[in-house]
PDB file of C-alpha atoms and ligand atoms in Angstrom:
ATOM      1  CA  MET A  42      44.130  85.424  71.496  1.00 45.00           C
ATOM      2  CA  TYR A  43      43.965  88.447  69.578  1.00 56.00           C
ATOM      3  CA  GLY A  44      47.183  89.319  67.249  1.00 69.00           C
ATOM      4  CA  GLN A  45      49.379  92.075  67.289  1.00 81.00           C
ATOM      5  CA  VAL A  46      48.852  95.707  67.625  1.00 87.00           C
ATOM      6  CA  LEU A  47      50.559  98.132  65.028  1.00 87.00           C
ATOM      7  CA  VAL A  48      52.225 101.545  66.891  1.00 87.00           C
ATOM      8  CA  LEU A  49      52.803 104.585  65.033  1.00 86.00           C
ATOM      9  CA  ASN A  50      54.625 107.187  65.754  1.00 84.00           C
ATOM     10  CA  ALA A  51      53.378 110.470  66.771  1.00 84.00           C
ATOM     11  CA  ASP A  52      53.710 111.760  63.186  1.00 79.00           C
ATOM     12  CA  TYR A  53      51.986 108.541  61.880  1.00 80.00           C
ATOM     13  CA  SER A  54      54.920 106.693  60.970  1.00 77.00           C
ATOM     14  CA  LEU A  55      54.799 102.646  61.603  1.00 77.00           C
ATOM     15  CA  LEU A  56      56.943 102.111  64.519  1.00 78.00           C
ATOM     16  CA  ASN A  57      56.353  98.961  65.820  1.00 77.00           C
ATOM     17  CA  ALA A  58      53.806  96.002  66.611  1.00 81.00           C
ATOM     18  CA  VAL A  59      53.044  95.175  70.098  1.00 86.00           C
ATOM     19  CA  THR A  60      50.855  92.665  71.963  1.00 86.00           C
ATOM     20  CA  TRP A  61      47.221  93.851  72.435  1.00 87.00           C
ATOM     21  CA  LYS A  62      48.014  94.216  76.320  1.00 86.00           C
ATOM     22  CA  ARG A  63      51.025  96.244  76.141  1.00 88.00           C
ATOM     23  CA  ALA A  64      48.904  98.369  73.387  1.00 89.00           C
ATOM     24  CA  LEU A  65      45.945  98.625  76.084  1.00 86.00           C
ATOM     25  CA  CYS A  66      48.403  99.423  78.550  1.00 86.00           C
ATOM     26  CA  LEU A  67      49.955 102.407  76.459  1.00 88.00           C
ATOM     27  CA  VAL A  68      46.375 103.895  75.935  1.00 87.00           C
ATOM     28  CA  VAL A  69      45.249 103.756  79.307  1.00 84.00           C
ATOM     29  CA  LYS A  70      48.516 104.889  80.925  1.00 85.00           C
ATOM     30  CA  GLY A  71      47.342 107.674  78.368  1.00 86.00           C
ATOM     31  CA  LYS A  72      50.768 107.227  76.331  1.00 86.00           C
ATOM     32  CA  ALA A  73      49.058 106.677  73.131  1.00 91.00           C
ATOM     33  CA  ASP A  74      45.888 107.357  71.248  1.00 90.00           C
ATOM     34  CA  VAL A  75      43.593 104.549  69.406  1.00 92.00           C
ATOM     35  CA  VAL A  76      43.741 105.056  65.831  1.00 90.00           C
ATOM     36  CA  LYS A  77      41.543 102.568  65.009  1.00 89.00           C
ATOM     37  CA  ASP A  78      39.822 100.093  67.354  1.00 88.00           C
ATOM     38  CA  SER A  79      39.232  96.349  66.819  1.00 86.00           C
ATOM     39  CA  GLU A  80      35.837  94.979  66.959  1.00 85.00           C
ATOM     40  CA  VAL A  81      37.138  92.555  70.210  1.00 84.00           C
ATOM     41  CA  ASN A  82      36.666  93.846  73.762  1.00 81.00           C
ATOM     42  CA  VAL A  83      38.190  93.375  77.132  1.00 78.00           C
ATOM     43  CA  GLY A  84      36.297  94.207  79.909  1.00 80.00           C
ATOM     44  CA  PRO A  85      35.375  98.093  78.934  1.00 77.00           C
ATOM     45  CA  PHE A  86      37.933  98.122  76.461  1.00 76.00           C
ATOM     46  CA  PHE A  87      38.007  97.564  72.798  1.00 81.00           C
ATOM     47  CA  ILE A  88      41.323  95.991  71.934  1.00 85.00           C
ATOM     48  CA  PRO A  89      43.053  98.561  69.433  1.00 89.00           C
ATOM     49  CA  GLN A  90      44.108  97.709  65.818  1.00 88.00           C
ATOM     50  CA  VAL A  91      46.477 100.585  65.369  1.00 90.00           C
ATOM     51  CA  ILE A  92      47.631 102.784  68.189  1.00 91.00           C
ATOM     52  CA  ARG A  93      49.523 105.916  68.013  1.00 91.00           C
ATOM     53  CA  LEU A  94      52.012 107.206  70.244  1.00 87.00           C
ATOM     54  CA  LEU A  95      51.807 110.909  71.592  1.00 84.00           C
ATOM     55  CA  LYS A  96      55.029 113.407  71.214  1.00 64.00           C
ATOM     56  CA  ARG A  97      55.693 113.919  74.760  1.00 46.00           C
ATOM     57  CA  VAL A  98      55.629 110.253  75.612  1.00 47.00           C
ATOM     58  CA  ASN A  99      58.435 109.507  72.888  1.00 50.00           C
ATOM     59  CA  GLY A 100      60.638 109.841  76.320  1.00 53.00           C
ATOM     60  CA  ILE A 101      59.777 106.154  76.623  1.00 54.00           C
ATOM     61  CA  TYR A 102      61.903 104.753  74.119  1.00 59.00           C
ATOM     62  CA  HIS A 103      64.708 107.008  75.327  1.00 61.00           C
ATOM     63  CA  ARG A 104      65.783 104.341  77.794  1.00 66.00           C
ATOM     64  CA  ARG A 105      69.281 103.396  77.704  1.00 74.00           C
ATOM     65  CA  ILE A 106      70.746  99.992  76.351  1.00 78.00           C
ATOM     66  CA  ALA A 107      73.355  97.990  78.342  1.00 82.00           C
ATOM     67  CA  TRP A 108      76.931  98.108  76.751  1.00 91.00           C
ATOM     68  CA  SER A 109      77.777  94.365  75.114  1.00 91.00           C
ATOM     69  CA  ARG A 110      79.825  93.615  72.290  1.00 93.00           C
ATOM     70  CA  GLN A 111      76.775  92.195  70.647  1.00 88.00           C
ATOM     71  CA  ASN A 112      74.842  95.921  71.211  1.00 88.00           C
ATOM     72  CA  VAL A 113      77.855  97.502  69.814  1.00 92.00           C
ATOM     73  CA  TYR A 114      77.629  95.528  66.484  1.00 91.00           C
ATOM     74  CA  LEU A 115      74.017  95.984  66.675  1.00 86.00           C
ATOM     75  CA  ARG A 116      74.399  99.427  66.912  1.00 88.00           C
ATOM     76  CA  ASP A 117      77.201 100.064  64.159  1.00 92.00           C
ATOM     77  CA  LYS A 118      74.944  97.747  61.624  1.00 88.00           C
ATOM     78  CA  TYR A 119      77.557  95.057  61.679  1.00 91.00           C
ATOM     79  CA  THR A 120      79.832  97.376  59.710  1.00 95.00           C
ATOM     80  CA  CYS A 121      83.375  98.435  60.294  1.00 97.00           C
ATOM     81  CA  GLN A 122      83.511 102.061  61.594  1.00 98.00           C
ATOM     82  CA  TYR A 123      86.790 102.494  59.901  1.00 98.00           C
ATOM     83  CA  CYS A 124      86.628 101.084  56.152  1.00 97.00           C
ATOM     84  CA  GLY A 125      82.934 100.953  56.454  1.00 96.00           C
ATOM     85  CA  GLN A 126      82.677  97.249  55.272  1.00 95.00           C
ATOM     86  CA  ARG A 127      79.538  95.140  56.339  1.00 93.00           C
ATOM     87  CA  VAL A 128      80.981  91.672  57.786  1.00 89.00           C
ATOM     88  CA  ARG A 129      79.592  88.817  59.106  1.00 89.00           C
ATOM     89  CA  GLU A 130      79.494  88.786  62.742  1.00 87.00           C
ATOM     90  CA  SER A 131      81.868  85.823  63.017  1.00 90.00           C
ATOM     91  CA  ARG A 132      84.287  88.205  61.434  1.00 91.00           C
ATOM     92  CA  LEU A 133      83.905  91.211  63.612  1.00 95.00           C
ATOM     93  CA  THR A 134      85.935  92.983  66.191  1.00 97.00           C
ATOM     94  CA  LEU A 135      85.083  95.005  69.003  1.00 97.00           C
ATOM     95  CA  ASP A 136      88.096  98.168  68.575  1.00 98.00           C
ATOM     96  CA  HIS A 137      88.756 100.489  71.528  1.00 98.00           C
ATOM     97  CA  VAL A 138      89.162 103.810  70.302  1.00 97.00           C
ATOM     98  CA  LEU A 139      91.558 104.736  72.983  1.00 97.00           C
ATOM     99  CA  PRO A 140      93.250 101.248  73.210  1.00 97.00           C
ATOM    100  CA  LYS A 141      92.725  99.188  76.531  1.00 95.00           C
ATOM    101  CA  SER A 142      96.396  98.871  77.356  1.00 95.00           C
ATOM    102  CA  ARG A 143      96.361 102.740  77.555  1.00 95.00           C
ATOM    103  CA  GLY A 144      93.296 102.987  79.734  1.00 96.00           C
ATOM    104  CA  GLY A 145      90.710 102.974  77.113  1.00 96.00           C
ATOM    105  CA  ARG A 146      87.316 101.260  78.778  1.00 95.00           C
ATOM    106  CA  ASN A 147      84.566  99.037  77.648  1.00 96.00           C
ATOM    107  CA  SER A 148      81.914 101.796  77.149  1.00 96.00           C
ATOM    108  CA  TRP A 149      79.706 102.915  74.080  1.00 95.00           C
ATOM    109  CA  THR A 150      81.811 105.924  73.625  1.00 96.00           C
ATOM    110  CA  ASN A 151      85.352 104.056  73.433  1.00 98.00           C
ATOM    111  CA  THR A 152      84.082 101.028  71.343  1.00 98.00           C
ATOM    112  CA  VAL A 153      83.547 100.466  67.885  1.00 98.00           C
ATOM    113  CA  THR A 154      82.675  97.554  65.308  1.00 97.00           C
ATOM    114  CA  ALA A 155      86.233  96.767  63.229  1.00 98.00           C
ATOM    115  CA  CYS A 156      86.990  94.150  60.714  1.00 97.00           C
ATOM    116  CA  PHE A 157      90.114  92.131  61.309  1.00 96.00           C
ATOM    117  CA  PRO A 158      92.274  93.917  59.082  1.00 97.00           C
ATOM    118  CA  CYS A 159      91.336  97.303  60.316  1.00 97.00           C
ATOM    119  CA  ASN A 160      91.891  96.405  63.582  1.00 97.00           C
ATOM    120  CA  ASN A 161      95.201  94.710  63.008  1.00 97.00           C
ATOM    121  CA  LYS A 162      96.331  97.934  61.091  1.00 97.00           C
ATOM    122  CA  LYS A 163      95.185 100.635  63.541  1.00 97.00           C
ATOM    123  CA  GLY A 164      96.837  98.263  66.548  1.00 95.00           C
ATOM    124  CA  ASN A 165      97.616 100.314  70.038  1.00 95.00           C
ATOM    125  CA  ARG A 166      96.717 103.782  68.474  1.00 97.00           C
ATOM    126  CA  THR A 167      94.066 106.242  68.471  1.00 97.00           C
ATOM    127  CA  PRO A 168      92.095 106.814  65.002  1.00 98.00           C
ATOM    128  CA  ASP A 169      93.990 110.255  65.154  1.00 97.00           C
ATOM    129  CA  GLU A 170      97.444 108.474  65.448  1.00 97.00           C
ATOM    130  CA  ALA A 171      96.827 105.980  62.874  1.00 97.00           C
ATOM    131  CA  ALA A 172      95.408 108.449  60.456  1.00 97.00           C
ATOM    132  CA  MET A 173      91.780 106.216  60.328  1.00 98.00           C
ATOM    133  CA  PRO A 174      88.932 108.500  60.743  1.00 97.00           C
ATOM    134  CA  LEU A 175      85.732 106.737  62.203  1.00 97.00           C
ATOM    135  CA  ARG A 176      82.868 106.999  60.261  1.00 96.00           C
ATOM    136  CA  ARG A 177      80.739 107.868  62.774  1.00 93.00           C
ATOM    137  CA  SER A 178      81.557 108.742  66.334  1.00 93.00           C
ATOM    138  CA  PRO A 179      80.693 105.853  68.935  1.00 95.00           C
ATOM    139  CA  PHE A 180      77.379 106.875  70.836  1.00 91.00           C
ATOM    140  CA  GLN A 181      75.161 105.726  73.912  1.00 88.00           C
ATOM    141  CA  PRO A 182      71.953 104.189  71.747  1.00 83.00           C
ATOM    142  CA  THR A 183      68.560 104.326  73.118  1.00 75.00           C
ATOM    143  CA  VAL A 184      65.748 101.772  72.800  1.00 73.00           C
ATOM    144  CA  TRP A 185      64.792 104.047  70.170  1.00 64.00           C
ATOM    145  CA  GLU A 186      67.614 103.728  67.973  1.00 69.00           C
ATOM    146  CA  PHE A 187      67.229  99.867  68.374  1.00 69.00           C
ATOM    147  CA  MET A 188      63.623  99.918  67.412  1.00 67.00           C
ATOM    148  CA  LEU A 189      64.805 101.623  64.114  1.00 63.00           C
ATOM    149  CA  ALA A 190      67.843  99.236  63.538  1.00 63.00           C
ATOM    150  CA  ARG A 191      64.581  96.444  63.791  1.00 58.00           C
ATOM    151  CA  LEU A 192      62.517  98.350  61.542  1.00 57.00           C
ATOM    152  CA  LYS A 193      65.352  98.424  59.026  1.00 57.00           C
ATOM    153  CA  LYS A 194      65.378  94.415  59.535  1.00 46.00           C
ATOM    154  CA  VAL A 195      69.110  94.432  60.710  1.00 43.00           C
ATOM    155  CA  GLU A 196      69.600  91.144  61.686  1.00 42.00           C
ATOM    156  CA  PRO A 197      66.343  90.488  63.384  1.00 46.00           C
ATOM    157  CA  ASP A 198      67.746  87.167  65.229  1.00 46.00           C
ATOM    158  CA  LEU A 199      70.359  89.189  67.122  1.00 41.00           C
ATOM    159  CA  LEU A 200      67.965  92.076  67.737  1.00 37.00           C
ATOM    160  CA  ARG A 201      65.724  89.498  69.464  1.00 45.00           C
ATOM    161  CA  LYS A 202      68.416  88.966  72.136  1.00 44.00           C
ATOM    162  CA  ALA A 203      69.355  92.870  72.408  1.00 38.00           C
ATOM    163  CA  ALA A 204      67.526  92.815  75.639  1.00 34.00           C
ATOM    164  CA  PHE A 205      64.107  95.675  75.456  1.00 33.00           C
TER     165      PHE A 205
HETATM  166 ZN1  LIG B 776      87.313  97.412  58.057  1.00 69.70          ZN
END
């Protein structure tokens, strides 16, 4: 069958590639414009080669991602949020900003990626108490951010498992 269709963002920057079915679906639903058609048609429609998302529907990429340890690592780009070092996944730990023992929860805004030494050093303290500032405040990522991470080719294998 026909290959992948390139998806451009509203500003014409490269965003993603999708199957032709998905691309046609976006166009038919009015969520994307066709930038370039192919020579192949399905019923009345030419299969697009390139489509562009309309600005008003960027919201489809604002769907939230489920919390999981792996997804926190991915959000943080496999980088310790205390020392900034990028570490192999097997060497990473999940740190609770407010420690679990003090009521800290498994949530996007209370968990960050940390290397073993930093997690040890922080121990049962908050970043303030430990004088270990976070490089970036933890946040709830969207599909959009995960796609950007993929475009930057961060761990393609894990991204495929990231459930979107
Ligand atoms: Zn560290």
